[in-house]
PDB file of C-alpha atoms in Angstrom:
ATOM      1  CA  UNK A  69     112.369   2.075  97.438  1.00 35.00           C
ATOM      2  CA  UNK A  70     115.078  -0.582  97.138  1.00 38.00           C
ATOM      3  CA  UNK A  71     117.108   1.557  94.732  1.00 40.00           C
ATOM      4  CA  UNK A  72     116.858   4.394  97.219  1.00 37.00           C
ATOM      5  CA  UNK A  73     117.969   2.116 100.031  1.00 37.00           C
ATOM      6  CA  UNK A  74     120.934   0.844  98.054  1.00 38.00           C
ATOM      7  CA  UNK A  75     122.005   4.332  97.026  1.00 38.00           C
ATOM      8  CA  UNK A  76     121.861   5.585 100.599  1.00 38.00           C
ATOM      9  CA  UNK A  77     123.821   2.598 101.838  1.00 38.00           C
ATOM     10  CA  UNK A  78     126.669   2.885  99.356  1.00 37.00           C
ATOM     11  CA  UNK A  79     127.335   5.065  96.311  1.00 38.00           C
ATOM     12  CA  UNK A  80     125.865   3.521  93.200  1.00 39.00           C
ATOM     13  CA  UNK A  81     129.180   4.238  91.472  1.00 38.00           C
ATOM     14  CA  UNK A  82     130.441   1.074  93.136  1.00 40.00           C
ATOM     15  CA  UNK A  83     128.562  -0.829  90.428  1.00 45.00           C
ATOM     16  CA  UNK A  84     130.138  -1.220  87.047  1.00 47.00           C
ATOM     17  CA  UNK A  85     128.286   0.729  84.391  1.00 46.00           C
ATOM     18  CA  UNK A  86     125.538  -1.372  82.768  1.00 49.00           C
ATOM     19  CA  UNK A  87     126.519  -4.404  84.869  1.00 58.00           C
ATOM     20  CA  UNK A  88     123.221  -4.580  86.756  1.00 57.00           C
ATOM     21  CA  UNK A  89     119.986  -5.174  84.874  1.00 64.00           C
ATOM     22  CA  UNK A  90     116.348  -5.503  85.843  1.00 62.00           C
ATOM     23  CA  UNK A  91     116.536  -9.195  84.949  1.00 63.00           C
ATOM     24  CA  UNK A  92     119.508  -9.633  87.294  1.00 60.00           C
ATOM     25  CA  UNK A  93     117.658  -7.944  90.108  1.00 60.00           C
ATOM     26  CA  UNK A  94     114.529  -9.977  89.583  1.00 58.00           C
ATOM     27  CA  UNK A  95     116.535 -13.206  89.546  1.00 58.00           C
ATOM     28  CA  UNK A  96     117.699 -12.372  93.082  1.00 58.00           C
ATOM     29  CA  UNK A  97     114.282 -11.422  94.462  1.00 59.00           C
ATOM     30  CA  UNK A  98     113.194 -13.459  97.457  1.00 58.00           C
ATOM     31  CA  UNK A  99     116.691 -14.560  98.433  1.00 59.00           C
ATOM     32  CA  UNK A 100     118.478 -13.659 101.658  1.00 59.00           C
ATOM     33  CA  UNK A 101     120.616 -10.552 101.337  1.00 56.00           C
ATOM     34  CA  UNK A 102     123.888 -12.497 101.533  1.00 52.00           C
ATOM     35  CA  UNK A 103     123.097 -13.971  98.103  1.00 51.00           C
ATOM     36  CA  UNK A 104     123.410 -10.481  96.703  1.00 53.00           C
ATOM     37  CA  UNK A 105     126.367  -9.122  98.571  1.00 49.00           C
ATOM     38  CA  UNK A 106     127.804 -11.056 101.464  1.00 47.00           C
ATOM     39  CA  UNK A 107     130.107 -13.763 100.102  1.00 46.00           C
ATOM     40  CA  UNK A 108     131.764 -14.039 103.523  1.00 47.00           C
ATOM     41  CA  UNK A 109     128.508 -15.200 105.146  1.00 48.00           C
ATOM     42  CA  UNK A 110     128.831 -18.887 106.194  1.00 50.00           C
ATOM     43  CA  UNK A 111     125.530 -19.818 104.551  1.00 50.00           C
ATOM     44  CA  UNK A 112     126.829 -18.577 101.190  1.00 50.00           C
ATOM     45  CA  UNK A 113     129.528 -21.245 101.006  1.00 52.00           C
ATOM     46  CA  UNK A 114     127.419 -23.531  98.821  1.00 51.00           C
ATOM     47  CA  UNK A 115     126.453 -20.797  96.361  1.00 48.00           C
ATOM     48  CA  UNK A 116     128.390 -20.125  93.179  1.00 50.00           C
ATOM     49  CA  UNK A 117     130.242 -16.822  93.767  1.00 48.00           C
ATOM     50  CA  UNK A 118     129.184 -15.601  90.342  1.00 47.00           C
ATOM     51  CA  UNK A 119     125.555 -15.969  91.421  1.00 44.00           C
ATOM     52  CA  UNK A 120     125.739 -14.269  94.784  1.00 44.00           C
ATOM     53  CA  UNK A 121     127.915 -11.180  94.572  1.00 45.00           C
ATOM     54  CA  UNK A 122     126.773  -7.802  93.335  1.00 47.00           C
ATOM     55  CA  UNK A 123     130.092  -5.984  93.394  1.00 46.00           C
ATOM     56  CA  UNK A 124     132.586  -8.715  94.197  1.00 50.00           C
ATOM     57  CA  UNK A 125     133.998  -8.899  97.699  1.00 52.00           C
ATOM     58  CA  UNK A 126     135.661  -5.556  98.421  1.00 54.00           C
ATOM     59  CA  UNK A 127     136.692  -4.393 101.831  1.00 58.00           C
ATOM     60  CA  UNK A 128     133.665  -3.204 103.714  1.00 63.00           C
ATOM     61  CA  UNK A 129     131.211  -5.685 102.177  1.00 64.00           C
ATOM     62  CA  UNK A 130     129.776  -6.627 105.560  1.00 68.00           C
ATOM     63  CA  UNK A 131     129.379  -2.959 106.414  1.00 73.00           C
ATOM     64  CA  UNK A 132     127.511  -2.403 103.150  1.00 71.00           C
ATOM     65  CA  UNK A 133     125.021  -5.139 103.955  1.00 71.00           C
ATOM     66  CA  UNK A 134     124.544  -3.889 107.507  1.00 76.00           C
ATOM     67  CA  UNK A 135     123.799  -0.369 106.295  1.00 78.00           C
ATOM     68  CA  UNK A 136     121.508  -1.707 103.585  1.00 75.00           C
ATOM     69  CA  UNK A 137     119.496  -3.670 106.176  1.00 76.00           C
ATOM     70  CA  UNK A 138     119.300  -0.652 108.485  1.00 81.00           C
ATOM     71  CA  UNK A 139     118.026   1.533 105.653  1.00 80.00           C
ATOM     72  CA  UNK A 140     115.482  -1.075 104.633  1.00 79.00           C
ATOM     73  CA  UNK A 141     114.117  -1.312 108.164  1.00 80.00           C
ATOM     74  CA  UNK A 142     113.981   2.466 108.473  1.00 83.00           C
ATOM     75  CA  UNK A 143     112.409   3.173 105.096  1.00 81.00           C
ATOM     76  CA  UNK A 144     109.949   0.282 104.759  1.00 77.00           C
ATOM     77  CA  UNK A 145     107.613   1.686 107.399  1.00 79.00           C
ATOM     78  CA  UNK A 146     107.133   4.877 105.365  1.00 79.00           C
ATOM     79  CA  UNK A 147     107.857   3.884 101.752  1.00 78.00           C
ATOM     80  CA  UNK A 148     106.311   0.434 101.991  1.00 77.00           C
ATOM     81  CA  UNK A 149     105.393  -0.908  98.599  1.00 79.00           C
ATOM     82  CA  UNK A 150     102.531  -1.285  96.159  1.00 86.00           C
ATOM     83  CA  UNK A 151     100.102  -4.122  96.765  1.00 91.00           C
ATOM     84  CA  UNK A 152      98.934  -6.184  93.822  1.00 93.00           C
ATOM     85  CA  UNK A 153      95.357  -5.421  92.737  1.00 94.00           C
ATOM     86  CA  UNK A 154      92.814  -7.192  94.936  1.00 95.00           C
ATOM     87  CA  UNK A 155      95.119  -7.956  97.861  1.00 96.00           C
ATOM     88  CA  UNK A 156      93.630  -5.385 100.248  1.00 96.00           C
ATOM     89  CA  UNK A 157      90.098  -6.598  99.518  1.00 96.00           C
ATOM     90  CA  UNK A 158      90.706 -10.340  99.384  1.00 97.00           C
ATOM     91  CA  UNK A 159      93.057 -10.913 102.343  1.00 97.00           C
ATOM     92  CA  UNK A 160      90.253 -10.351 104.924  1.00 97.00           C
ATOM     93  CA  UNK A 161      88.034 -12.774 103.006  1.00 97.00           C
ATOM     94  CA  UNK A 162      90.779 -15.403 102.881  1.00 97.00           C
ATOM     95  CA  UNK A 163      91.510 -14.881 106.589  1.00 97.00           C
ATOM     96  CA  UNK A 164      87.862 -15.551 107.421  1.00 97.00           C
ATOM     97  CA  UNK A 165      88.239 -19.059 106.022  1.00 97.00           C
ATOM     98  CA  UNK A 166      91.912 -19.916 106.520  1.00 97.00           C
ATOM     99  CA  UNK A 167      94.695 -19.176 108.952  1.00 97.00           C
ATOM    100  CA  UNK A 168      97.167 -17.059 107.017  1.00 98.00           C
ATOM    101  CA  UNK A 169     100.914 -16.964 107.589  1.00 98.00           C
ATOM    102  CA  UNK A 170     103.653 -14.900 106.028  1.00 96.00           C
ATOM    103  CA  UNK A 171     107.206 -16.078 105.480  1.00 94.00           C
ATOM    104  CA  UNK A 172     110.085 -14.200 103.884  1.00 91.00           C
ATOM    105  CA  UNK A 173     113.836 -13.970 103.456  1.00 86.00           C
ATOM    106  CA  UNK A 174     113.797 -10.349 104.617  1.00 84.00           C
ATOM    107  CA  UNK A 175     115.184  -8.795 107.805  1.00 85.00           C
ATOM    108  CA  UNK A 176     113.642  -9.352 111.229  1.00 89.00           C
ATOM    109  CA  UNK A 177     111.646  -6.122 110.936  1.00 90.00           C
ATOM    110  CA  UNK A 178     110.688  -6.567 107.283  1.00 88.00           C
ATOM    111  CA  UNK A 179     107.374  -8.353 107.751  1.00 92.00           C
ATOM    112  CA  UNK A 180     106.200  -6.387 110.823  1.00 92.00           C
ATOM    113  CA  UNK A 181     106.984  -3.147 108.994  1.00 91.00           C
ATOM    114  CA  UNK A 182     105.251  -4.313 105.818  1.00 91.00           C
ATOM    115  CA  UNK A 183     102.131  -5.406 107.676  1.00 93.00           C
ATOM    116  CA  UNK A 184     102.044  -2.169 109.641  1.00 91.00           C
ATOM    117  CA  UNK A 185     102.369  -0.169 106.423  1.00 91.00           C
ATOM    118  CA  UNK A 186      99.600  -2.088 104.646  1.00 93.00           C
ATOM    119  CA  UNK A 187      97.323  -2.444 107.668  1.00 94.00           C
ATOM    120  CA  UNK A 188      96.935  -6.180 107.025  1.00 96.00           C
ATOM    121  CA  UNK A 189      98.618  -7.459 110.176  1.00 96.00           C
ATOM    122  CA  UNK A 190      95.409  -8.438 111.975  1.00 97.00           C
ATOM    123  CA  UNK A 191      94.648 -10.991 109.275  1.00 98.00           C
ATOM    124  CA  UNK A 192      97.822 -13.051 109.737  1.00 97.00           C
ATOM    125  CA  UNK A 193      98.182 -15.672 112.459  1.00 97.00           C
ATOM    126  CA  UNK A 194     101.984 -15.629 112.468  1.00 97.00           C
ATOM    127  CA  UNK A 195     105.024 -14.533 110.469  1.00 97.00           C
ATOM    128  CA  UNK A 196     108.677 -15.478 110.325  1.00 96.00           C
ATOM    129  CA  UNK A 197     111.614 -14.322 108.261  1.00 92.00           C
ATOM    130  CA  UNK A 198     115.228 -15.195 107.651  1.00 89.00           C
ATOM    131  CA  UNK A 199     116.277 -12.217 109.749  1.00 87.00           C
ATOM    132  CA  UNK A 200     114.585 -13.663 112.838  1.00 92.00           C
ATOM    133  CA  UNK A 201     116.450 -16.968 113.024  1.00 92.00           C
ATOM    134  CA  UNK A 202     118.871 -16.989 110.041  1.00 87.00           C
ATOM    135  CA  UNK A 203     117.144 -20.075 108.646  1.00 90.00           C
ATOM    136  CA  UNK A 204     116.105 -20.747 105.054  1.00 90.00           C
ATOM    137  CA  UNK A 205     112.500 -20.913 103.910  1.00 94.00           C
ATOM    138  CA  UNK A 206     112.140 -24.702 104.009  1.00 94.00           C
ATOM    139  CA  UNK A 207     113.182 -24.722 107.670  1.00 96.00           C
ATOM    140  CA  UNK A 208     110.815 -21.883 108.505  1.00 96.00           C
ATOM    141  CA  UNK A 209     107.917 -23.523 106.666  1.00 97.00           C
ATOM    142  CA  UNK A 210     108.390 -26.616 108.818  1.00 97.00           C
ATOM    143  CA  UNK A 211     108.710 -24.409 111.901  1.00 97.00           C
ATOM    144  CA  UNK A 212     105.347 -22.749 111.238  1.00 97.00           C
ATOM    145  CA  UNK A 213     103.777 -26.138 110.515  1.00 98.00           C
ATOM    146  CA  UNK A 214     104.988 -27.512 113.847  1.00 97.00           C
ATOM    147  CA  UNK A 215     104.214 -24.369 115.825  1.00 97.00           C
ATOM    148  CA  UNK A 216     100.610 -24.211 114.605  1.00 98.00           C
ATOM    149  CA  UNK A 217      99.872 -27.908 113.981  1.00 97.00           C
ATOM    150  CA  UNK A 218      99.251 -27.363 110.283  1.00 96.00           C
ATOM    151  CA  UNK A 219      98.172 -30.572 108.577  1.00 94.00           C
ATOM    152  CA  UNK A 220      97.469 -29.460 104.974  1.00 95.00           C
ATOM    153  CA  UNK A 221      99.203 -26.150 104.297  1.00 97.00           C
ATOM    154  CA  UNK A 222      99.661 -24.603 100.871  1.00 97.00           C
ATOM    155  CA  UNK A 223     102.627 -22.369 100.112  1.00 97.00           C
ATOM    156  CA  UNK A 224     101.998 -19.440  97.784  1.00 97.00           C
ATOM    157  CA  UNK A 225     105.147 -18.147  96.136  1.00 95.00           C
ATOM    158  CA  UNK A 226     106.549 -16.747  92.926  1.00 92.00           C
ATOM    159  CA  UNK A 227     110.009 -18.214  92.360  1.00 90.00           C
ATOM    160  CA  UNK A 228     111.657 -21.557  91.719  1.00 90.00           C
ATOM    161  CA  UNK A 229     113.388 -21.165  95.078  1.00 89.00           C
ATOM    162  CA  UNK A 230     109.987 -20.891  96.759  1.00 93.00           C
ATOM    163  CA  UNK A 231     108.909 -24.080  95.048  1.00 94.00           C
ATOM    164  CA  UNK A 232     112.042 -25.958  96.115  1.00 94.00           C
ATOM    165  CA  UNK A 233     111.558 -24.774  99.695  1.00 94.00           C
ATOM    166  CA  UNK A 234     107.910 -25.824  99.756  1.00 97.00           C
ATOM    167  CA  UNK A 235     108.675 -29.262  98.334  1.00 97.00           C
ATOM    168  CA  UNK A 236     111.616 -29.694 100.697  1.00 96.00           C
ATOM    169  CA  UNK A 237     109.184 -29.054 103.545  1.00 96.00           C
ATOM    170  CA  UNK A 238     106.799 -31.630 102.051  1.00 97.00           C
ATOM    171  CA  UNK A 239     103.995 -29.309 100.950  1.00 97.00           C
ATOM    172  CA  UNK A 240     102.564 -28.186  97.579  1.00 98.00           C
ATOM    173  CA  UNK A 241     102.966 -24.730  96.090  1.00 97.00           C
ATOM    174  CA  UNK A 242     100.655 -22.374  94.274  1.00 97.00           C
ATOM    175  CA  UNK A 243     102.632 -20.228  91.834  1.00 96.00           C
ATOM    176  CA  UNK A 244     101.699 -16.553  91.724  1.00 95.00           C
ATOM    177  CA  UNK A 245     102.420 -16.018  88.024  1.00 94.00           C
ATOM    178  CA  UNK A 246     102.038 -12.265  88.458  1.00 91.00           C
ATOM    179  CA  UNK A 247     105.092 -12.189  90.739  1.00 88.00           C
ATOM    180  CA  UNK A 248     108.828 -12.107  90.130  1.00 80.00           C
ATOM    181  CA  UNK A 249     109.707 -15.495  88.735  1.00 82.00           C
ATOM    182  CA  UNK A 250     108.495 -18.874  87.561  1.00 88.00           C
ATOM    183  CA  UNK A 251     108.255 -22.365  89.006  1.00 91.00           C
ATOM    184  CA  UNK A 252     107.392 -25.071  86.469  1.00 92.00           C
ATOM    185  CA  UNK A 253     107.120 -27.714  89.203  1.00 95.00           C
ATOM    186  CA  UNK A 254     104.436 -25.891  91.205  1.00 96.00           C
ATOM    187  CA  UNK A 255     101.261 -27.923  91.617  1.00 97.00           C
ATOM    188  CA  UNK A 256      98.907 -24.966  91.133  1.00 97.00           C
ATOM    189  CA  UNK A 257      99.090 -21.491  89.635  1.00 97.00           C
ATOM    190  CA  UNK A 258      97.145 -18.246  89.403  1.00 96.00           C
ATOM    191  CA  UNK A 259      97.541 -15.339  86.998  1.00 96.00           C
ATOM    192  CA  UNK A 260      96.295 -12.692  89.441  1.00 96.00           C
ATOM    193  CA  UNK A 261      95.593 -12.313  93.131  1.00 96.00           C
ATOM    194  CA  UNK A 262      91.896 -12.170  92.305  1.00 96.00           C
ATOM    195  CA  UNK A 263      92.112 -15.542  90.574  1.00 97.00           C
ATOM    196  CA  UNK A 264      94.131 -16.925  93.476  1.00 96.00           C
ATOM    197  CA  UNK A 265      91.456 -15.819  95.945  1.00 97.00           C
ATOM    198  CA  UNK A 266      88.689 -17.224  93.774  1.00 96.00           C
ATOM    199  CA  UNK A 267      90.425 -20.609  93.621  1.00 96.00           C
ATOM    200  CA  UNK A 268      90.743 -20.762  97.410  1.00 96.00           C
ATOM    201  CA  UNK A 269      87.311 -19.381  98.241  1.00 96.00           C
ATOM    202  CA  UNK A 270      85.238 -21.500  95.846  1.00 88.00           C
TER     203      UNK A 270
END
């Protein structure tokens, strides 16, 4: 779906041949869109330009990102994504014991669309994303903690950035090893969603 969204937003020919690899894409997963292609965004000032720009900074970069976000919002509700094995079955069980929250660096409509597509929305107490308030994950973790009086939350993520955000917010992280990245400093880890659920439901 993301390749389709990118291709509809701007011709793929804008990319240099063989300049974009699966590893590159995975290294950017979970980051706000400006990391990929919005060097003019104020929040990108502290990021190495070589790490944040997909096709440099040509004229029309902001327009590219706007169209990309619009396509993502439009297509997510129908294309959705593929859930990891066990998620559909285990989320209701986890929600019967814990309050569940979802946090992402996606657009404002990303999480509502995803939850509508998967039918899992009723199991989550609250969600927040970068697109809602233009704040990074550590800020939004603290926001959810304050909003819902959370005293011992656990962040489940799959990248080093997730781990840094969790620790910045003062909470531990459980690394989903089956996800996109790695986080050597995570306090806990699980190799599958089934194992993750088993750990939390024991």
